[in-house]
PDB file of N, CA and C in Angstrom:
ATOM      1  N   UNK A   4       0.860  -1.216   0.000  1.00 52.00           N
ATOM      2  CA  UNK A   4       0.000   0.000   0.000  1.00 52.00           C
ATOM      3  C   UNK A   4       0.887   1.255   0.000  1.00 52.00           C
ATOM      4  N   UNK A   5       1.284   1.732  -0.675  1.00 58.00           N
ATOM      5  CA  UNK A   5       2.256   2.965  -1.198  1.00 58.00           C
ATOM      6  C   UNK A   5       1.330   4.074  -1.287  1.00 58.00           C
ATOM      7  N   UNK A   6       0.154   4.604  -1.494  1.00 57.00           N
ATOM      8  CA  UNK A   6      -0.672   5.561  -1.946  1.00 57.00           C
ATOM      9  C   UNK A   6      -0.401   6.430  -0.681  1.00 57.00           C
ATOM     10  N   UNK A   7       0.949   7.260  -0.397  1.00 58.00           N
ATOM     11  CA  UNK A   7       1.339   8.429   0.703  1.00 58.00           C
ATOM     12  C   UNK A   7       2.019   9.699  -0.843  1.00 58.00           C
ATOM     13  N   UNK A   8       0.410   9.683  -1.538  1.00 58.00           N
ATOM     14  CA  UNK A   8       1.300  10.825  -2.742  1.00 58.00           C
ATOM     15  C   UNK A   8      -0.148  11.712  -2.509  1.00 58.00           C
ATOM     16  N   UNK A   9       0.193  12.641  -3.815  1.00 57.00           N
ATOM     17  CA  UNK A   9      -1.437  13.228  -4.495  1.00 57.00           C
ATOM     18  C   UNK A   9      -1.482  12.494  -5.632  1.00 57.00           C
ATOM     19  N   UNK A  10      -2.635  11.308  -4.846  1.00 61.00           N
ATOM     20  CA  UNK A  10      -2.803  10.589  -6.833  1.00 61.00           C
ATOM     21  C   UNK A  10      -3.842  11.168  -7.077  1.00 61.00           C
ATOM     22  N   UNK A  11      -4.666  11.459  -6.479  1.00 61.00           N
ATOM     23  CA  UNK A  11      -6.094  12.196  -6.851  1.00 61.00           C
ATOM     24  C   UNK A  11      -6.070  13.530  -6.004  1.00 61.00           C
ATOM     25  N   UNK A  12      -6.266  14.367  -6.796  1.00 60.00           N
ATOM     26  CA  UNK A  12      -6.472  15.510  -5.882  1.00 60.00           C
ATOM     27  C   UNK A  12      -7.795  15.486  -4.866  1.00 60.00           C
ATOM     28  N   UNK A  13      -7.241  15.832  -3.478  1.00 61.00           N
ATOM     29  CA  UNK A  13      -8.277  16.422  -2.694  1.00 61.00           C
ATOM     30  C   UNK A  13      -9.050  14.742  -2.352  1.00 61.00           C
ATOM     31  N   UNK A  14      -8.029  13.605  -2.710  1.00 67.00           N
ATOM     32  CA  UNK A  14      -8.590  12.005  -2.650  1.00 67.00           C
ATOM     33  C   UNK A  14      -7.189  11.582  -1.314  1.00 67.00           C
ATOM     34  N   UNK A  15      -6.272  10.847  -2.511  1.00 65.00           N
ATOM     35  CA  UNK A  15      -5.171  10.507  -1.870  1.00 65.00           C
ATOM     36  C   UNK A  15      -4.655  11.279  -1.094  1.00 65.00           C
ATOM     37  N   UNK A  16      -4.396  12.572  -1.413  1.00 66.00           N
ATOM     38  CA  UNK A  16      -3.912  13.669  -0.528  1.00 66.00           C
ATOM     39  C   UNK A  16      -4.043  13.788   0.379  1.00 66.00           C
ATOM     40  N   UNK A  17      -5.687  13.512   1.036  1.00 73.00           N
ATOM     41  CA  UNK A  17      -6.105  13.635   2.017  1.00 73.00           C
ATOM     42  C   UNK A  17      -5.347  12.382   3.080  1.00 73.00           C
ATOM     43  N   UNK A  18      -5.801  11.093   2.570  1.00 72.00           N
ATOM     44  CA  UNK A  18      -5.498  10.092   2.927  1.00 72.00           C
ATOM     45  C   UNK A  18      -4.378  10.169   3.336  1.00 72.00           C
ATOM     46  N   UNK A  19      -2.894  10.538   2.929  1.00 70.00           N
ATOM     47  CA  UNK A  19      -1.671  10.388   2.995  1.00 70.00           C
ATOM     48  C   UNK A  19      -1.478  11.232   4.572  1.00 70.00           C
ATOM     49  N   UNK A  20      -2.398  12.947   4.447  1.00 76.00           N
ATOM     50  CA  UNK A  20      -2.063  13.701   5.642  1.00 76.00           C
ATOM     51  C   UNK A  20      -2.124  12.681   6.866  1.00 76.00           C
ATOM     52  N   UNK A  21      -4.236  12.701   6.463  1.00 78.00           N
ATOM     53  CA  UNK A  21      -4.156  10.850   7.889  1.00 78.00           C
ATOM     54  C   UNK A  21      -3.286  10.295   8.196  1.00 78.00           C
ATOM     55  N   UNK A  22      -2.336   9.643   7.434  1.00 77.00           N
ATOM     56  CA  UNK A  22      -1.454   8.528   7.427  1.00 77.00           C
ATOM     57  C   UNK A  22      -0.200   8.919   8.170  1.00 77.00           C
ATOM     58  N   UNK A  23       0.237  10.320   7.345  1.00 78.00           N
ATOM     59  CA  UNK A  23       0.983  11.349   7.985  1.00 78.00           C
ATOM     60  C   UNK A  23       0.977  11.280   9.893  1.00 78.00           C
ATOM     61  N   UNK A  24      -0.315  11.814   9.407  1.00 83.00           N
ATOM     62  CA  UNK A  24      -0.592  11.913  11.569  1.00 83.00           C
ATOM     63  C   UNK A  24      -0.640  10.873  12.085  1.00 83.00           C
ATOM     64  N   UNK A  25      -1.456   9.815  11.502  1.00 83.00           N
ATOM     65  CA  UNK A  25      -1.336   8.693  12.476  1.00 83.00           C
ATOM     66  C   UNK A  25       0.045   7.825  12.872  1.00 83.00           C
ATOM     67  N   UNK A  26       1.157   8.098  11.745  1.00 80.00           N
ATOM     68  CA  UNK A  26       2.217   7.629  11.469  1.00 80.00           C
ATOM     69  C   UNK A  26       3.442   8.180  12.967  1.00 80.00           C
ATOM     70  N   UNK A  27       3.010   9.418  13.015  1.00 72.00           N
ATOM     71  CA  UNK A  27       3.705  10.348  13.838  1.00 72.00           C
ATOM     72  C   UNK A  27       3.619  11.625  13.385  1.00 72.00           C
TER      73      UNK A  27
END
C-alpha cells in the first residue's frame, strides 16, 4: 500500500495527511 502521494487531488492527498498523523 504505497498511496502516501497526491494521486487524486483532494482524494489521496487527504489520505496520505491521515497517514501522515497517524504515522507520527
Amino acid at each position: 500500500m504505497k498511496r502516501t502521494g497526491l494521486r487524486v487531488r483532494g482524494v489521496d492527498l487527504r489520505f496520505g495527511e491521515f497517514v501522515a498523523e497517524a504515522l507520527g
